[in-house]
Amino acid sequence: MNSNIWLLTFADSIAIATTLILAALGALFTERSGVLNLGIEGILLTSAISSFLAADSTGSIWVGLIVGSLVGAIMASIHAVLSVVFRANQIVAGLALVIFGTGLANFLGKPAEGKPITTVIKPLSFGALSDIPLIGPVAFGQDIITYGSLVVAVVASLYLFRTRPGLELRATGDDPATVDSQGLSVASIRLRYTIFGGLLVGLGGSWLMLAQSAAWHQAATTNGLGWIALAL
Protein backbone atom coordinates (compact mmCIF):
# COMPACT_ATOMS: atom_id res chain seq x y z
CA MET A 1 0.00 0.00 0.00
CA ASN A 2 2.72 2.46 1.03
CA SER A 3 4.77 1.59 -2.06
CA ASN A 4 1.78 2.38 -4.28
CA ILE A 5 1.35 5.75 -2.60
CA TRP A 6 5.01 6.62 -3.13
CA LEU A 7 4.84 5.44 -6.72
CA LEU A 8 1.80 7.56 -7.52
CA THR A 9 3.42 10.53 -5.79
CA PHE A 10 6.55 10.10 -7.91
CA ALA A 11 4.47 9.84 -11.09
CA ASP A 12 2.60 13.02 -10.18
CA SER A 13 5.91 14.76 -9.43
CA ILE A 14 7.15 13.95 -12.92
CA ALA A 15 3.91 15.26 -14.36
CA ILE A 16 4.00 18.56 -12.46
CA ALA A 17 7.61 19.01 -13.60
CA THR A 18 6.21 19.62 -17.09
CA THR A 19 5.34 23.21 -16.21
CA LEU A 20 8.72 23.74 -14.57
CA ILE A 21 10.56 22.36 -17.60
CA LEU A 22 8.70 24.53 -20.09
CA ALA A 23 8.84 27.66 -17.92
CA ALA A 24 12.53 27.15 -17.13
CA LEU A 25 13.33 26.66 -20.82
CA GLY A 26 11.41 29.83 -21.63
CA ALA A 27 13.40 31.73 -19.03
CA LEU A 28 16.62 30.15 -20.32
CA PHE A 29 16.14 31.32 -23.91
CA THR A 30 15.24 34.79 -22.66
CA GLU A 31 18.21 35.07 -20.31
CA ARG A 32 20.65 33.67 -22.87
CA SER A 33 19.73 36.58 -25.13
CA GLY A 34 20.66 39.03 -22.40
CA VAL A 35 17.18 39.81 -21.09
CA LEU A 36 16.08 39.03 -17.53
CA ASN A 37 12.36 38.33 -17.30
CA LEU A 38 11.11 38.19 -13.73
CA GLY A 39 7.53 38.17 -14.98
CA ILE A 40 7.31 34.39 -15.43
CA GLU A 41 4.74 34.03 -12.65
CA GLY A 42 2.50 36.64 -14.26
CA ILE A 43 2.79 34.93 -17.64
CA LEU A 44 1.88 31.56 -16.12
CA LEU A 45 -1.24 33.01 -14.51
CA THR A 46 -2.53 34.81 -17.60
CA SER A 47 -1.86 31.83 -19.86
CA ALA A 48 -3.59 29.52 -17.37
CA ILE A 49 -6.81 31.53 -17.21
CA SER A 50 -6.73 32.17 -20.98
CA SER A 51 -6.39 28.47 -21.74
CA PHE A 52 -9.18 27.66 -19.28
CA LEU A 53 -11.59 30.17 -20.84
CA ALA A 54 -10.70 29.12 -24.39
CA ALA A 55 -11.01 25.39 -23.71
CA ASP A 56 -14.21 25.87 -21.72
CA SER A 57 -15.89 27.92 -24.46
CA THR A 58 -14.78 25.75 -27.40
CA GLY A 59 -14.57 22.31 -25.79
CA SER A 60 -11.11 21.80 -27.32
CA ILE A 61 -7.95 21.32 -25.29
CA TRP A 62 -5.87 22.19 -28.35
CA VAL A 63 -7.54 25.57 -28.71
CA GLY A 64 -6.90 26.11 -25.02
CA LEU A 65 -3.22 25.22 -25.36
CA ILE A 66 -2.75 27.42 -28.43
CA VAL A 67 -4.54 30.41 -26.92
CA GLY A 68 -2.64 30.09 -23.65
CA SER A 69 0.69 29.84 -25.47
CA LEU A 70 -0.09 32.89 -27.61
CA VAL A 71 -1.11 34.88 -24.55
CA GLY A 72 2.23 33.93 -23.00
CA ALA A 73 4.02 35.24 -26.09
CA ILE A 74 2.01 38.47 -25.98
CA MET A 75 2.82 39.01 -22.31
CA ALA A 76 6.50 38.39 -22.99
CA SER A 77 6.40 40.81 -25.92
CA ILE A 78 5.34 43.55 -23.49
CA HIS A 79 8.42 42.86 -21.41
CA ALA A 80 10.57 42.66 -24.56
CA VAL A 81 9.43 46.04 -25.85
CA LEU A 82 9.91 47.69 -22.46
CA SER A 83 13.34 46.15 -21.87
CA VAL A 84 14.83 46.09 -25.36
CA VAL A 85 13.17 48.93 -27.26
CA PHE A 86 12.63 51.43 -24.45
CA ARG A 87 15.56 50.15 -22.35
CA ALA A 88 13.53 50.09 -19.15
CA ASN A 89 15.01 48.51 -16.05
CA GLN A 90 14.51 44.79 -16.62
CA ILE A 91 13.89 43.98 -12.96
CA VAL A 92 11.25 46.68 -12.63
CA ALA A 93 9.64 45.69 -15.95
CA GLY A 94 9.53 42.03 -14.90
CA LEU A 95 7.97 42.73 -11.51
CA ALA A 96 5.46 45.04 -13.19
CA LEU A 97 4.56 42.15 -15.50
CA VAL A 98 3.86 39.95 -12.47
CA ILE A 99 1.57 42.59 -10.99
CA PHE A 100 -0.16 43.19 -14.32
CA GLY A 101 -0.54 39.46 -15.02
CA THR A 102 -1.92 38.76 -11.55
CA GLY A 103 -4.45 41.57 -11.87
CA LEU A 104 -5.47 40.54 -15.39
CA ALA A 105 -5.90 36.91 -14.36
CA ASN A 106 -8.01 38.01 -11.41
CA PHE A 107 -10.19 40.19 -13.64
CA LEU A 108 -10.69 37.52 -16.30
CA GLY A 109 -11.03 34.66 -13.86
CA LYS A 110 -13.31 36.16 -11.23
CA PRO A 111 -16.52 35.04 -13.01
CA ALA A 112 -15.05 31.54 -13.36
CA GLU A 113 -13.63 31.24 -9.82
CA GLY A 114 -14.25 27.71 -8.60
CA LYS A 115 -15.70 26.57 -11.91
CA PRO A 116 -14.70 22.95 -12.64
CA ILE A 117 -12.79 22.07 -15.78
CA THR A 118 -14.72 19.92 -18.22
CA THR A 119 -12.06 19.76 -20.94
CA VAL A 120 -8.85 18.18 -19.67
CA ILE A 121 -5.66 16.71 -21.10
CA LYS A 122 -5.72 12.96 -20.54
CA PRO A 123 -2.74 10.58 -20.24
CA LEU A 124 -1.83 8.58 -23.31
CA SER A 125 -2.83 4.94 -23.36
CA PHE A 126 -0.04 2.38 -23.70
CA GLY A 127 -2.15 -0.63 -22.85
CA ALA A 128 -0.42 -3.24 -20.73
CA LEU A 129 2.74 -1.13 -20.50
CA SER A 130 0.98 1.22 -18.09
CA ASP A 131 0.39 -1.71 -15.72
CA ILE A 132 4.05 -2.72 -15.42
CA PRO A 133 4.99 -2.67 -11.72
CA LEU A 134 7.00 0.35 -10.58
CA ILE A 135 7.85 1.86 -13.96
CA GLY A 136 4.44 1.59 -15.66
CA PRO A 137 2.63 4.56 -14.07
CA VAL A 138 5.80 6.68 -14.17
CA ALA A 139 7.01 6.01 -17.70
CA PHE A 140 3.73 5.20 -19.44
CA GLY A 141 1.16 7.17 -17.47
CA GLN A 142 1.81 10.69 -18.74
CA ASP A 143 0.20 12.88 -21.39
CA ILE A 144 1.54 14.08 -24.73
CA ILE A 145 2.65 17.49 -23.41
CA THR A 146 4.71 15.90 -20.64
CA TYR A 147 6.53 13.66 -23.10
CA GLY A 148 6.84 16.58 -25.50
CA SER A 149 8.44 18.78 -22.85
CA LEU A 150 11.24 16.23 -22.43
CA VAL A 151 11.82 16.25 -26.19
CA VAL A 152 11.83 20.05 -26.21
CA ALA A 153 14.46 20.07 -23.44
CA VAL A 154 16.77 17.83 -25.49
CA VAL A 155 16.20 19.82 -28.69
CA ALA A 156 16.81 23.08 -26.83
CA SER A 157 20.16 21.80 -25.55
CA LEU A 158 21.22 20.73 -29.04
CA TYR A 159 20.04 24.04 -30.49
CA LEU A 160 21.93 26.13 -27.96
CA PHE A 161 25.23 24.28 -28.13
CA ARG A 162 25.30 22.59 -31.54
CA THR A 163 23.90 25.14 -33.99
CA ARG A 164 25.01 28.50 -35.33
CA PRO A 165 21.77 30.29 -34.28
CA GLY A 166 22.33 28.89 -30.79
CA LEU A 167 25.87 30.26 -30.80
CA GLU A 168 24.56 33.65 -31.90
CA LEU A 169 21.98 33.56 -29.11
CA ARG A 170 24.57 32.79 -26.44
CA ALA A 171 26.93 35.41 -27.83
CA THR A 172 24.17 38.00 -27.72
CA GLY A 173 23.87 37.52 -23.99
CA ASP A 174 27.59 37.16 -23.29
CA ASP A 175 29.12 39.69 -25.69
CA PRO A 176 26.56 41.79 -27.58
CA ALA A 177 29.25 44.10 -28.99
CA THR A 178 30.81 41.20 -30.89
CA VAL A 179 27.44 40.15 -32.27
CA ASP A 180 26.78 43.70 -33.40
CA SER A 181 30.18 43.86 -35.09
CA GLN A 182 29.18 40.81 -37.16
CA GLY A 183 26.27 42.72 -38.64
CA LEU A 184 23.60 41.01 -36.52
CA SER A 185 20.86 42.94 -34.75
CA VAL A 186 21.18 42.43 -31.01
CA ALA A 187 17.78 44.03 -30.43
CA SER A 188 16.09 41.74 -32.98
CA ILE A 189 17.60 38.61 -31.45
CA ARG A 190 16.56 39.65 -27.95
CA LEU A 191 13.04 40.49 -29.05
CA ARG A 192 12.59 37.15 -30.85
CA TYR A 193 13.89 34.95 -28.06
CA THR A 194 12.09 36.83 -25.30
CA ILE A 195 8.80 36.33 -27.14
CA PHE A 196 9.65 32.68 -27.89
CA GLY A 197 10.48 32.18 -24.23
CA GLY A 198 7.07 33.58 -23.34
CA LEU A 199 5.47 31.11 -25.74
CA LEU A 200 7.07 28.20 -23.87
CA VAL A 201 6.06 29.63 -20.50
CA GLY A 202 2.53 30.10 -21.82
CA LEU A 203 2.39 26.47 -22.90
CA GLY A 204 3.52 25.45 -19.42
CA GLY A 205 0.80 27.54 -17.80
CA SER A 206 -1.83 26.18 -20.17
CA TRP A 207 -0.82 22.60 -19.46
CA LEU A 208 -0.89 23.25 -15.71
CA MET A 209 -4.47 24.49 -16.01
CA LEU A 210 -5.79 21.82 -18.36
CA ALA A 211 -3.97 18.78 -17.01
CA GLN A 212 -3.37 19.32 -13.30
CA SER A 213 -6.19 21.54 -12.04
CA ALA A 214 -9.72 20.45 -11.21
CA ALA A 215 -11.11 23.99 -11.31
CA TRP A 216 -9.97 27.58 -11.72
CA HIS A 217 -8.66 28.94 -8.42
CA GLN A 218 -6.20 31.77 -8.97
CA ALA A 219 -4.63 31.49 -5.54
CA ALA A 220 -3.84 27.80 -6.01
CA THR A 221 -3.19 27.49 -9.75
CA THR A 222 0.53 28.25 -10.09
CA ASN A 223 1.61 28.11 -6.43
CA GLY A 224 4.75 30.10 -7.20
CA LEU A 225 5.99 27.76 -9.94
CA GLY A 226 7.08 30.79 -11.97
CA TRP A 227 9.54 31.83 -9.28
CA ILE A 228 10.82 28.26 -8.97
CA ALA A 229 11.36 28.11 -12.75
CA LEU A 230 13.44 31.28 -12.55
CA ALA A 231 15.59 29.72 -9.84
CA LEU A 232 16.22 26.70 -12.05
PDB file of C-alpha atoms in Angstrom:
ATOM      1  CA  MET A   1       0.000   0.000   0.000  1.00  0.00           C
ATOM      2  CA  ASN A   2       2.720   2.456   1.026  1.00  0.00           C
ATOM      3  CA  SER A   3       4.767   1.592  -2.059  1.00  0.00           C
ATOM      4  CA  ASN A   4       1.779   2.383  -4.280  1.00  0.00           C
ATOM      5  CA  ILE A   5       1.345   5.754  -2.596  1.00  0.00           C
ATOM      6  CA  TRP A   6       5.012   6.618  -3.125  1.00  0.00           C
ATOM      7  CA  LEU A   7       4.843   5.438  -6.722  1.00  0.00           C
ATOM      8  CA  LEU A   8       1.803   7.561  -7.524  1.00  0.00           C
ATOM      9  CA  THR A   9       3.419  10.532  -5.790  1.00  0.00           C
ATOM     10  CA  PHE A  10       6.545  10.095  -7.912  1.00  0.00           C
ATOM     11  CA  ALA A  11       4.468   9.839 -11.086  1.00  0.00           C
ATOM     12  CA  ASP A  12       2.601  13.024 -10.181  1.00  0.00           C
ATOM     13  CA  SER A  13       5.909  14.757  -9.434  1.00  0.00           C
ATOM     14  CA  ILE A  14       7.155  13.948 -12.922  1.00  0.00           C
ATOM     15  CA  ALA A  15       3.915  15.259 -14.357  1.00  0.00           C
ATOM     16  CA  ILE A  16       4.004  18.561 -12.456  1.00  0.00           C
ATOM     17  CA  ALA A  17       7.611  19.005 -13.596  1.00  0.00           C
ATOM     18  CA  THR A  18       6.215  19.623 -17.088  1.00  0.00           C
ATOM     19  CA  THR A  19       5.342  23.209 -16.206  1.00  0.00           C
ATOM     20  CA  LEU A  20       8.724  23.738 -14.566  1.00  0.00           C
ATOM     21  CA  ILE A  21      10.563  22.355 -17.601  1.00  0.00           C
ATOM     22  CA  LEU A  22       8.697  24.533 -20.090  1.00  0.00           C
ATOM     23  CA  ALA A  23       8.838  27.658 -17.921  1.00  0.00           C
ATOM     24  CA  ALA A  24      12.525  27.154 -17.125  1.00  0.00           C
ATOM     25  CA  LEU A  25      13.330  26.659 -20.819  1.00  0.00           C
ATOM     26  CA  GLY A  26      11.411  29.827 -21.633  1.00  0.00           C
ATOM     27  CA  ALA A  27      13.397  31.726 -19.025  1.00  0.00           C
ATOM     28  CA  LEU A  28      16.619  30.145 -20.323  1.00  0.00           C
ATOM     29  CA  PHE A  29      16.139  31.321 -23.910  1.00  0.00           C
ATOM     30  CA  THR A  30      15.245  34.786 -22.656  1.00  0.00           C
ATOM     31  CA  GLU A  31      18.214  35.068 -20.307  1.00  0.00           C
ATOM     32  CA  ARG A  32      20.652  33.674 -22.869  1.00  0.00           C
ATOM     33  CA  SER A  33      19.732  36.578 -25.129  1.00  0.00           C
ATOM     34  CA  GLY A  34      20.663  39.026 -22.399  1.00  0.00           C
ATOM     35  CA  VAL A  35      17.176  39.805 -21.087  1.00  0.00           C
ATOM     36  CA  LEU A  36      16.083  39.030 -17.529  1.00  0.00           C
ATOM     37  CA  ASN A  37      12.363  38.333 -17.300  1.00  0.00           C
ATOM     38  CA  LEU A  38      11.112  38.189 -13.728  1.00  0.00           C
ATOM     39  CA  GLY A  39       7.534  38.171 -14.976  1.00  0.00           C
ATOM     40  CA  ILE A  40       7.310  34.388 -15.432  1.00  0.00           C
ATOM     41  CA  GLU A  41       4.742  34.033 -12.650  1.00  0.00           C
ATOM     42  CA  GLY A  42       2.495  36.640 -14.264  1.00  0.00           C
ATOM     43  CA  ILE A  43       2.787  34.925 -17.641  1.00  0.00           C
ATOM     44  CA  LEU A  44       1.875  31.555 -16.117  1.00  0.00           C
ATOM     45  CA  LEU A  45      -1.243  33.005 -14.508  1.00  0.00           C
ATOM     46  CA  THR A  46      -2.529  34.811 -17.597  1.00  0.00           C
ATOM     47  CA  SER A  47      -1.865  31.831 -19.856  1.00  0.00           C
ATOM     48  CA  ALA A  48      -3.586  29.519 -17.368  1.00  0.00           C
ATOM     49  CA  ILE A  49      -6.807  31.535 -17.214  1.00  0.00           C
ATOM     50  CA  SER A  50      -6.728  32.167 -20.979  1.00  0.00           C
ATOM     51  CA  SER A  51      -6.394  28.467 -21.739  1.00  0.00           C
ATOM     52  CA  PHE A  52      -9.177  27.663 -19.279  1.00  0.00           C
ATOM     53  CA  LEU A  53     -11.587  30.167 -20.842  1.00  0.00           C
ATOM     54  CA  ALA A  54     -10.698  29.116 -24.395  1.00  0.00           C
ATOM     55  CA  ALA A  55     -11.012  25.389 -23.712  1.00  0.00           C
ATOM     56  CA  ASP A  56     -14.209  25.874 -21.719  1.00  0.00           C
ATOM     57  CA  SER A  57     -15.886  27.916 -24.459  1.00  0.00           C
ATOM     58  CA  THR A  58     -14.783  25.751 -27.396  1.00  0.00           C
ATOM     59  CA  GLY A  59     -14.568  22.309 -25.794  1.00  0.00           C
ATOM     60  CA  SER A  60     -11.113  21.801 -27.320  1.00  0.00           C
ATOM     61  CA  ILE A  61      -7.952  21.315 -25.293  1.00  0.00           C
ATOM     62  CA  TRP A  62      -5.870  22.185 -28.354  1.00  0.00           C
ATOM     63  CA  VAL A  63      -7.542  25.567 -28.713  1.00  0.00           C
ATOM     64  CA  GLY A  64      -6.898  26.107 -25.017  1.00  0.00           C
ATOM     65  CA  LEU A  65      -3.218  25.218 -25.359  1.00  0.00           C
ATOM     66  CA  ILE A  66      -2.754  27.416 -28.431  1.00  0.00           C
ATOM     67  CA  VAL A  67      -4.541  30.410 -26.923  1.00  0.00           C
ATOM     68  CA  GLY A  68      -2.643  30.086 -23.649  1.00  0.00           C
ATOM     69  CA  SER A  69       0.687  29.841 -25.468  1.00  0.00           C
ATOM     70  CA  LEU A  70      -0.086  32.891 -27.614  1.00  0.00           C
ATOM     71  CA  VAL A  71      -1.105  34.880 -24.547  1.00  0.00           C
ATOM     72  CA  GLY A  72       2.232  33.928 -22.999  1.00  0.00           C
ATOM     73  CA  ALA A  73       4.020  35.236 -26.088  1.00  0.00           C
ATOM     74  CA  ILE A  74       2.011  38.470 -25.984  1.00  0.00           C
ATOM     75  CA  MET A  75       2.816  39.007 -22.310  1.00  0.00           C
ATOM     76  CA  ALA A  76       6.498  38.387 -22.989  1.00  0.00           C
ATOM     77  CA  SER A  77       6.403  40.811 -25.917  1.00  0.00           C
ATOM     78  CA  ILE A  78       5.341  43.554 -23.493  1.00  0.00           C
ATOM     79  CA  HIS A  79       8.423  42.860 -21.414  1.00  0.00           C
ATOM     80  CA  ALA A  80      10.569  42.659 -24.556  1.00  0.00           C
ATOM     81  CA  VAL A  81       9.430  46.042 -25.846  1.00  0.00           C
ATOM     82  CA  LEU A  82       9.906  47.691 -22.459  1.00  0.00           C
ATOM     83  CA  SER A  83      13.338  46.152 -21.865  1.00  0.00           C
ATOM     84  CA  VAL A  84      14.831  46.093 -25.362  1.00  0.00           C
ATOM     85  CA  VAL A  85      13.174  48.932 -27.258  1.00  0.00           C
ATOM     86  CA  PHE A  86      12.627  51.426 -24.449  1.00  0.00           C
ATOM     87  CA  ARG A  87      15.560  50.153 -22.354  1.00  0.00           C
ATOM     88  CA  ALA A  88      13.531  50.086 -19.153  1.00  0.00           C
ATOM     89  CA  ASN A  89      15.011  48.513 -16.051  1.00  0.00           C
ATOM     90  CA  GLN A  90      14.511  44.786 -16.617  1.00  0.00           C
ATOM     91  CA  ILE A  91      13.888  43.978 -12.963  1.00  0.00           C
ATOM     92  CA  VAL A  92      11.247  46.684 -12.627  1.00  0.00           C
ATOM     93  CA  ALA A  93       9.636  45.685 -15.947  1.00  0.00           C
ATOM     94  CA  GLY A  94       9.527  42.027 -14.898  1.00  0.00           C
ATOM     95  CA  LEU A  95       7.970  42.733 -11.514  1.00  0.00           C
ATOM     96  CA  ALA A  96       5.461  45.043 -13.190  1.00  0.00           C
ATOM     97  CA  LEU A  97       4.559  42.150 -15.498  1.00  0.00           C
ATOM     98  CA  VAL A  98       3.860  39.948 -12.468  1.00  0.00           C
ATOM     99  CA  ILE A  99       1.571  42.591 -10.988  1.00  0.00           C
ATOM    100  CA  PHE A 100      -0.161  43.188 -14.316  1.00  0.00           C
ATOM    101  CA  GLY A 101      -0.537  39.465 -15.019  1.00  0.00           C
ATOM    102  CA  THR A 102      -1.917  38.764 -11.553  1.00  0.00           C
ATOM    103  CA  GLY A 103      -4.449  41.566 -11.867  1.00  0.00           C
ATOM    104  CA  LEU A 104      -5.466  40.543 -15.386  1.00  0.00           C
ATOM    105  CA  ALA A 105      -5.899  36.906 -14.361  1.00  0.00           C
ATOM    106  CA  ASN A 106      -8.006  38.009 -11.405  1.00  0.00           C
ATOM    107  CA  PHE A 107     -10.188  40.194 -13.641  1.00  0.00           C
ATOM    108  CA  LEU A 108     -10.695  37.518 -16.295  1.00  0.00           C
ATOM    109  CA  GLY A 109     -11.026  34.656 -13.856  1.00  0.00           C
ATOM    110  CA  LYS A 110     -13.308  36.162 -11.230  1.00  0.00           C
ATOM    111  CA  PRO A 111     -16.523  35.040 -13.009  1.00  0.00           C
ATOM    112  CA  ALA A 112     -15.047  31.542 -13.358  1.00  0.00           C
ATOM    113  CA  GLU A 113     -13.632  31.238  -9.821  1.00  0.00           C
ATOM    114  CA  GLY A 114     -14.247  27.706  -8.600  1.00  0.00           C
ATOM    115  CA  LYS A 115     -15.703  26.565 -11.910  1.00  0.00           C
ATOM    116  CA  PRO A 116     -14.704  22.952 -12.639  1.00  0.00           C
ATOM    117  CA  ILE A 117     -12.793  22.073 -15.777  1.00  0.00           C
ATOM    118  CA  THR A 118     -14.719  19.916 -18.215  1.00  0.00           C
ATOM    119  CA  THR A 119     -12.055  19.764 -20.940  1.00  0.00           C
ATOM    120  CA  VAL A 120      -8.852  18.176 -19.668  1.00  0.00           C
ATOM    121  CA  ILE A 121      -5.660  16.706 -21.097  1.00  0.00           C
ATOM    122  CA  LYS A 122      -5.722  12.958 -20.538  1.00  0.00           C
ATOM    123  CA  PRO A 123      -2.742  10.580 -20.242  1.00  0.00           C
ATOM    124  CA  LEU A 124      -1.831   8.576 -23.315  1.00  0.00           C
ATOM    125  CA  SER A 125      -2.830   4.937 -23.358  1.00  0.00           C
ATOM    126  CA  PHE A 126      -0.038   2.383 -23.702  1.00  0.00           C
ATOM    127  CA  GLY A 127      -2.152  -0.631 -22.849  1.00  0.00           C
ATOM    128  CA  ALA A 128      -0.418  -3.237 -20.729  1.00  0.00           C
ATOM    129  CA  LEU A 129       2.741  -1.127 -20.500  1.00  0.00           C
ATOM    130  CA  SER A 130       0.980   1.223 -18.092  1.00  0.00           C
ATOM    131  CA  ASP A 131       0.393  -1.712 -15.720  1.00  0.00           C
ATOM    132  CA  ILE A 132       4.048  -2.720 -15.419  1.00  0.00           C
ATOM    133  CA  PRO A 133       4.990  -2.672 -11.724  1.00  0.00           C
ATOM    134  CA  LEU A 134       7.002   0.346 -10.576  1.00  0.00           C
ATOM    135  CA  ILE A 135       7.853   1.855 -13.963  1.00  0.00           C
ATOM    136  CA  GLY A 136       4.443   1.589 -15.658  1.00  0.00           C
ATOM    137  CA  PRO A 137       2.631   4.558 -14.070  1.00  0.00           C
ATOM    138  CA  VAL A 138       5.801   6.676 -14.170  1.00  0.00           C
ATOM    139  CA  ALA A 139       7.014   6.013 -17.704  1.00  0.00           C
ATOM    140  CA  PHE A 140       3.734   5.200 -19.443  1.00  0.00           C
ATOM    141  CA  GLY A 141       1.159   7.168 -17.466  1.00  0.00           C
ATOM    142  CA  GLN A 142       1.809  10.690 -18.745  1.00  0.00           C
ATOM    143  CA  ASP A 143       0.195  12.880 -21.392  1.00  0.00           C
ATOM    144  CA  ILE A 144       1.543  14.078 -24.729  1.00  0.00           C
ATOM    145  CA  ILE A 145       2.650  17.494 -23.412  1.00  0.00           C
ATOM    146  CA  THR A 146       4.706  15.899 -20.638  1.00  0.00           C
ATOM    147  CA  TYR A 147       6.528  13.660 -23.104  1.00  0.00           C
ATOM    148  CA  GLY A 148       6.841  16.578 -25.496  1.00  0.00           C
ATOM    149  CA  SER A 149       8.444  18.778 -22.845  1.00  0.00           C
ATOM    150  CA  LEU A 150      11.242  16.232 -22.434  1.00  0.00           C
ATOM    151  CA  VAL A 151      11.820  16.250 -26.187  1.00  0.00           C
ATOM    152  CA  VAL A 152      11.834  20.051 -26.207  1.00  0.00           C
ATOM    153  CA  ALA A 153      14.459  20.070 -23.444  1.00  0.00           C
ATOM    154  CA  VAL A 154      16.772  17.832 -25.490  1.00  0.00           C
ATOM    155  CA  VAL A 155      16.202  19.818 -28.688  1.00  0.00           C
ATOM    156  CA  ALA A 156      16.811  23.083 -26.828  1.00  0.00           C
ATOM    157  CA  SER A 157      20.157  21.803 -25.553  1.00  0.00           C
ATOM    158  CA  LEU A 158      21.223  20.731 -29.039  1.00  0.00           C
ATOM    159  CA  TYR A 159      20.037  24.039 -30.487  1.00  0.00           C
ATOM    160  CA  LEU A 160      21.932  26.128 -27.959  1.00  0.00           C
ATOM    161  CA  PHE A 161      25.230  24.281 -28.126  1.00  0.00           C
ATOM    162  CA  ARG A 162      25.295  22.587 -31.538  1.00  0.00           C
ATOM    163  CA  THR A 163      23.898  25.143 -33.990  1.00  0.00           C
ATOM    164  CA  ARG A 164      25.007  28.504 -35.327  1.00  0.00           C
ATOM    165  CA  PRO A 165      21.769  30.290 -34.276  1.00  0.00           C
ATOM    166  CA  GLY A 166      22.327  28.890 -30.791  1.00  0.00           C
ATOM    167  CA  LEU A 167      25.870  30.262 -30.796  1.00  0.00           C
ATOM    168  CA  GLU A 168      24.560  33.652 -31.900  1.00  0.00           C
ATOM    169  CA  LEU A 169      21.979  33.561 -29.111  1.00  0.00           C
ATOM    170  CA  ARG A 170      24.572  32.793 -26.437  1.00  0.00           C
ATOM    171  CA  ALA A 171      26.935  35.408 -27.828  1.00  0.00           C
ATOM    172  CA  THR A 172      24.170  38.005 -27.716  1.00  0.00           C
ATOM    173  CA  GLY A 173      23.869  37.523 -23.991  1.00  0.00           C
ATOM    174  CA  ASP A 174      27.592  37.161 -23.288  1.00  0.00           C
ATOM    175  CA  ASP A 175      29.123  39.693 -25.692  1.00  0.00           C
ATOM    176  CA  PRO A 176      26.559  41.789 -27.582  1.00  0.00           C
ATOM    177  CA  ALA A 177      29.253  44.098 -28.988  1.00  0.00           C
ATOM    178  CA  THR A 178      30.813  41.199 -30.895  1.00  0.00           C
ATOM    179  CA  VAL A 179      27.436  40.146 -32.267  1.00  0.00           C
ATOM    180  CA  ASP A 180      26.779  43.703 -33.396  1.00  0.00           C
ATOM    181  CA  SER A 181      30.177  43.860 -35.095  1.00  0.00           C
ATOM    182  CA  GLN A 182      29.184  40.813 -37.162  1.00  0.00           C
ATOM    183  CA  GLY A 183      26.265  42.721 -38.639  1.00  0.00           C
ATOM    184  CA  LEU A 184      23.599  41.012 -36.524  1.00  0.00           C
ATOM    185  CA  SER A 185      20.864  42.942 -34.751  1.00  0.00           C
ATOM    186  CA  VAL A 186      21.177  42.429 -31.014  1.00  0.00           C
ATOM    187  CA  ALA A 187      17.775  44.025 -30.433  1.00  0.00           C
ATOM    188  CA  SER A 188      16.086  41.744 -32.977  1.00  0.00           C
ATOM    189  CA  ILE A 189      17.602  38.612 -31.447  1.00  0.00           C
ATOM    190  CA  ARG A 190      16.558  39.654 -27.953  1.00  0.00           C
ATOM    191  CA  LEU A 191      13.038  40.486 -29.048  1.00  0.00           C
ATOM    192  CA  ARG A 192      12.594  37.152 -30.850  1.00  0.00           C
ATOM    193  CA  TYR A 193      13.892  34.951 -28.061  1.00  0.00           C
ATOM    194  CA  THR A 194      12.092  36.830 -25.300  1.00  0.00           C
ATOM    195  CA  ILE A 195       8.804  36.326 -27.140  1.00  0.00           C
ATOM    196  CA  PHE A 196       9.655  32.684 -27.894  1.00  0.00           C
ATOM    197  CA  GLY A 197      10.476  32.176 -24.230  1.00  0.00           C
ATOM    198  CA  GLY A 198       7.067  33.577 -23.336  1.00  0.00           C
ATOM    199  CA  LEU A 199       5.468  31.107 -25.739  1.00  0.00           C
ATOM    200  CA  LEU A 200       7.067  28.202 -23.870  1.00  0.00           C
ATOM    201  CA  VAL A 201       6.060  29.633 -20.501  1.00  0.00           C
ATOM    202  CA  GLY A 202       2.527  30.103 -21.822  1.00  0.00           C
ATOM    203  CA  LEU A 203       2.391  26.468 -22.899  1.00  0.00           C
ATOM    204  CA  GLY A 204       3.520  25.447 -19.422  1.00  0.00           C
ATOM    205  CA  GLY A 205       0.803  27.543 -17.799  1.00  0.00           C
ATOM    206  CA  SER A 206      -1.826  26.185 -20.171  1.00  0.00           C
ATOM    207  CA  TRP A 207      -0.821  22.602 -19.459  1.00  0.00           C
ATOM    208  CA  LEU A 208      -0.893  23.248 -15.712  1.00  0.00           C
ATOM    209  CA  MET A 209      -4.465  24.488 -16.005  1.00  0.00           C
ATOM    210  CA  LEU A 210      -5.795  21.822 -18.360  1.00  0.00           C
ATOM    211  CA  ALA A 211      -3.965  18.776 -17.013  1.00  0.00           C
ATOM    212  CA  GLN A 212      -3.371  19.320 -13.302  1.00  0.00           C
ATOM    213  CA  SER A 213      -6.191  21.538 -12.037  1.00  0.00           C
ATOM    214  CA  ALA A 214      -9.721  20.448 -11.208  1.00  0.00           C
ATOM    215  CA  ALA A 215     -11.107  23.992 -11.308  1.00  0.00           C
ATOM    216  CA  TRP A 216      -9.967  27.578 -11.716  1.00  0.00           C
ATOM    217  CA  HIS A 217      -8.658  28.939  -8.415  1.00  0.00           C
ATOM    218  CA  GLN A 218      -6.198  31.768  -8.975  1.00  0.00           C
ATOM    219  CA  ALA A 219      -4.629  31.493  -5.541  1.00  0.00           C
ATOM    220  CA  ALA A 220      -3.835  27.804  -6.015  1.00  0.00           C
ATOM    221  CA  THR A 221      -3.190  27.494  -9.749  1.00  0.00           C
ATOM    222  CA  THR A 222       0.530  28.255 -10.093  1.00  0.00           C
ATOM    223  CA  ASN A 223       1.614  28.109  -6.429  1.00  0.00           C
ATOM    224  CA  GLY A 224       4.751  30.101  -7.198  1.00  0.00           C
ATOM    225  CA  LEU A 225       5.989  27.761  -9.939  1.00  0.00           C
ATOM    226  CA  GLY A 226       7.082  30.793 -11.970  1.00  0.00           C
ATOM    227  CA  TRP A 227       9.545  31.825  -9.285  1.00  0.00           C
ATOM    228  CA  ILE A 228      10.823  28.260  -8.967  1.00  0.00           C
ATOM    229  CA  ALA A 229      11.364  28.109 -12.750  1.00  0.00           C
ATOM    230  CA  LEU A 230      13.444  31.285 -12.548  1.00  0.00           C
ATOM    231  CA  ALA A 231      15.594  29.724  -9.843  1.00  0.00           C
ATOM    232  CA  LEU A 232      16.220  26.699 -12.049  1.00  0.00           C
TER     233      LEU A 232
END
